[in-house]
mmCIF file of the C-alpha atoms, coordinates in Angstrom:
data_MODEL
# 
_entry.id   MODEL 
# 
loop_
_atom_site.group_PDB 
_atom_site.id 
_atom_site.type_symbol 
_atom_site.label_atom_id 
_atom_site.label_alt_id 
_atom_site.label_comp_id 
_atom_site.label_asym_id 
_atom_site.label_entity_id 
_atom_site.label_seq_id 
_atom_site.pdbx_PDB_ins_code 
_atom_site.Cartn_x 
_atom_site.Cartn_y 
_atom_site.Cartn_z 
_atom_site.occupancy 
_atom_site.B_iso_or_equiv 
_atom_site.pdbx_formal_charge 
_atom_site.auth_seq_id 
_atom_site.auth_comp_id 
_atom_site.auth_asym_id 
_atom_site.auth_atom_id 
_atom_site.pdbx_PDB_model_num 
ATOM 1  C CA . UNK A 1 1  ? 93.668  64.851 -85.482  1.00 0.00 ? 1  UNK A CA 1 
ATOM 2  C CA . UNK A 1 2  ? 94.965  65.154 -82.050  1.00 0.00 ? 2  UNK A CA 1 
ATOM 3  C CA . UNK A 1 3  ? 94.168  61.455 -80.973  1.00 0.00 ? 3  UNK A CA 1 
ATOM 4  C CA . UNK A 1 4  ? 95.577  60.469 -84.100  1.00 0.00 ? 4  UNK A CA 1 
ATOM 5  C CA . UNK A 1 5  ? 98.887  61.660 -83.334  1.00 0.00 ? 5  UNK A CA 1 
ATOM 6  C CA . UNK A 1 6  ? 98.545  60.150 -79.438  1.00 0.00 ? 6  UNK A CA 1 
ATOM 7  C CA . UNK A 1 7  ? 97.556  56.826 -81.067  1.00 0.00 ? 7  UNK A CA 1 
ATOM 8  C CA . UNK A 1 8  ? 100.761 56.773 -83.736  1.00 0.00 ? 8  UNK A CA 1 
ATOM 9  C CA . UNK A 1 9  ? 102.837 58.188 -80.392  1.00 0.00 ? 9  UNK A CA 1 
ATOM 10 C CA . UNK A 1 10 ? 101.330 54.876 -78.615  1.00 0.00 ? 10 UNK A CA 1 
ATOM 11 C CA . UNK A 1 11 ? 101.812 52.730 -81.355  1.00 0.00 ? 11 UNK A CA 1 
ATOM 12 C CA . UNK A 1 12 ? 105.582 53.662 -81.582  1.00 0.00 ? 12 UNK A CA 1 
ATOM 13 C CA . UNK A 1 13 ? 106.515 52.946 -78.136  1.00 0.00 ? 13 UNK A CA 1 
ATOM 14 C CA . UNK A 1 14 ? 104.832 49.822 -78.077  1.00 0.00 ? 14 UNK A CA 1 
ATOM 15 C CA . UNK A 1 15 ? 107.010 48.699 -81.197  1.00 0.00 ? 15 UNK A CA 1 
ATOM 16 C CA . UNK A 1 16 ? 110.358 50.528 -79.693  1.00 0.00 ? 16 UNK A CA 1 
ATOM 17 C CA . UNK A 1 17 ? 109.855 48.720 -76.623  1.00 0.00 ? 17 UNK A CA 1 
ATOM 18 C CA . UNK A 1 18 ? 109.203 45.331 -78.331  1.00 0.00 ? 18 UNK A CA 1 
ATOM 19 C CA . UNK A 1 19 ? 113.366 45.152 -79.008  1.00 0.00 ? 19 UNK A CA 1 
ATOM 20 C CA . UNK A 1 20 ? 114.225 44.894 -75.436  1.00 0.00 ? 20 UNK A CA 1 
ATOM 21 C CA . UNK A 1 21 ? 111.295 43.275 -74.410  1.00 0.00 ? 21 UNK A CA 1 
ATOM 22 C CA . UNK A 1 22 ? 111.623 40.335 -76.039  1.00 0.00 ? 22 UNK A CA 1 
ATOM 23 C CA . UNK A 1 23 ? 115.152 39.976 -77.506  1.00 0.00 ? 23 UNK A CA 1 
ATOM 24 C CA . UNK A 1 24 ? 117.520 42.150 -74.876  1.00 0.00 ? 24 UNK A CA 1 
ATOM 25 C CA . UNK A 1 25 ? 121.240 40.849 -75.091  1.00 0.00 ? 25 UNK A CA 1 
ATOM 26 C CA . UNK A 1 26 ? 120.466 41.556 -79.416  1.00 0.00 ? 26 UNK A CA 1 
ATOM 27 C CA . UNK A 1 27 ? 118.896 44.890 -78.412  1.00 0.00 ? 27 UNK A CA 1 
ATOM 28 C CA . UNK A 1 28 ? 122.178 46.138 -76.115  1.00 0.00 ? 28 UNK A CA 1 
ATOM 29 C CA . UNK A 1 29 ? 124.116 45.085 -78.907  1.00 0.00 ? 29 UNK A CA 1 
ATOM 30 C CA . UNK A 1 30 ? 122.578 46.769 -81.474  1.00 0.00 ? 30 UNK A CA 1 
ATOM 31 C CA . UNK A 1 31 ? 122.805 50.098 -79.111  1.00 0.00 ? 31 UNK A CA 1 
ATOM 32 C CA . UNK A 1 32 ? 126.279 49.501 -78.858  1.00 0.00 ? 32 UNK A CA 1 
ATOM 33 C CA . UNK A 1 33 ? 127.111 49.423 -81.837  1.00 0.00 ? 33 UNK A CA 1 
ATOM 34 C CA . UNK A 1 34 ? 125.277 52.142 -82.920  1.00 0.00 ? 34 UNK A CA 1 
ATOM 35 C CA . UNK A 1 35 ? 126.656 54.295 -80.481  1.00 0.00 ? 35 UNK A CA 1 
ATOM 36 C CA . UNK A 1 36 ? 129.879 53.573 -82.637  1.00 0.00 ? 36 UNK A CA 1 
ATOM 37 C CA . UNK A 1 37 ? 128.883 54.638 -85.724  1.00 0.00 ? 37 UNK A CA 1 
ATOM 38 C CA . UNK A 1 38 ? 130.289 57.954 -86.773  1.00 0.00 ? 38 UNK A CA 1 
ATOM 39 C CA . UNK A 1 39 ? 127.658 61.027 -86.783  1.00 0.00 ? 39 UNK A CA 1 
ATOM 40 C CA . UNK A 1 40 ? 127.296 61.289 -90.595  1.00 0.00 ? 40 UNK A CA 1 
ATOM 41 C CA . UNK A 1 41 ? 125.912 57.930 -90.734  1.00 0.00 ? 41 UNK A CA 1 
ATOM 42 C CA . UNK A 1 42 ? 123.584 58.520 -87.804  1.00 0.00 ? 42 UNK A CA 1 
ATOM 43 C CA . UNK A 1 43 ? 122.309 61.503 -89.649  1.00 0.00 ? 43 UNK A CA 1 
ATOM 44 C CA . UNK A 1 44 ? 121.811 59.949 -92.680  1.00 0.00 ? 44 UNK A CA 1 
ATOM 45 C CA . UNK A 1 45 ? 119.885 57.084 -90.963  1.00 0.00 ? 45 UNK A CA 1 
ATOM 46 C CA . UNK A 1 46 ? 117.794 59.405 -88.640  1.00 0.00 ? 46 UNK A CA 1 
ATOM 47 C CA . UNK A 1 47 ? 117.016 61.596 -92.083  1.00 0.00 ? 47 UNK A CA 1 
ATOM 48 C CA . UNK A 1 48 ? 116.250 58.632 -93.590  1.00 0.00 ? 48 UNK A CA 1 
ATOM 49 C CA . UNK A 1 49 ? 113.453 57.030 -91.255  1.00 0.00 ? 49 UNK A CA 1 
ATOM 50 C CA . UNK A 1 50 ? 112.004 60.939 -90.818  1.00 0.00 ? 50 UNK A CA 1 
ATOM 51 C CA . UNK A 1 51 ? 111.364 61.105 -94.880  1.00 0.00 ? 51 UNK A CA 1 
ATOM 52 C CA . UNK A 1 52 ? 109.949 57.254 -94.652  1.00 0.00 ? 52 UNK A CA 1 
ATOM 53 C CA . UNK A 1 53 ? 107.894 58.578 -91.913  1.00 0.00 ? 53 UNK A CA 1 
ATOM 54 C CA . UNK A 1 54 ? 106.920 61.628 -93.648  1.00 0.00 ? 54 UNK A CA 1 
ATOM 55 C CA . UNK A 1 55 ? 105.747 59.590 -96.724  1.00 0.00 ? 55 UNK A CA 1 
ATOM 56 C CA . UNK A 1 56 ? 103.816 56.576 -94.913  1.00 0.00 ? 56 UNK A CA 1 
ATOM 57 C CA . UNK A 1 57 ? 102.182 59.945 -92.752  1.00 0.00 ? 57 UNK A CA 1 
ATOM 58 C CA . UNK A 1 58 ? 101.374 61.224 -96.166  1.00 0.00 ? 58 UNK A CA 1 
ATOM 59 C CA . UNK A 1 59 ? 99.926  58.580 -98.071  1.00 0.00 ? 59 UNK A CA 1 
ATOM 60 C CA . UNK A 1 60 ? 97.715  57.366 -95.238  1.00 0.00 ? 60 UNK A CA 1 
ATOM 61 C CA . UNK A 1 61 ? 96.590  60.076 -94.801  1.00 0.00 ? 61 UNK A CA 1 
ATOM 62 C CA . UNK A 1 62 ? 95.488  60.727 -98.600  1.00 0.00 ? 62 UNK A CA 1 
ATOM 63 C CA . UNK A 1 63 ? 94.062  57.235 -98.496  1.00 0.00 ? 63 UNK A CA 1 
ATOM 64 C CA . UNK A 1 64 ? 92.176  58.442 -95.267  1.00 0.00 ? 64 UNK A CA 1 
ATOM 65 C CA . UNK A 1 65 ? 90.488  61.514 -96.900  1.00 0.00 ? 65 UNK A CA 1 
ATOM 66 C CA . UNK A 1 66 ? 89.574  59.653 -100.349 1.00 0.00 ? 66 UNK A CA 1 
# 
């Protein structure tokens, strides 16, 4: 279980750092304005991708033990 969570930690930084890898005037833009969003909307949107991680977490890992 431990290496699991390493390997999804991995796995998410790869993918975070694809953005300004690749594509980094659209990346700083994006940051921008996001930092210019008011904070209700960046809660919603940070509660939102915790619950979709939450459920993808989930059902893998009832698929896993089936």
């Amino acid at each position: 279980m431990n290496t699991t969570i390493w390997m999804a930690l991995a796995l998410v930084l790869v993918l975070e750092g694809l953005g300004p890898m690749f594509l980094p005037r659209i990346w700083r833009r994006m940051i921008i304005s996001m930092a210019q969003l008011p904070d209700r909307i960046l809660h919603r949107f940070g509660g939102g991708l915790v619950v979709a991680g939450v459920v993808i977490y989930y059902m893998l890992s009832v698929h896993a033990s089936a």
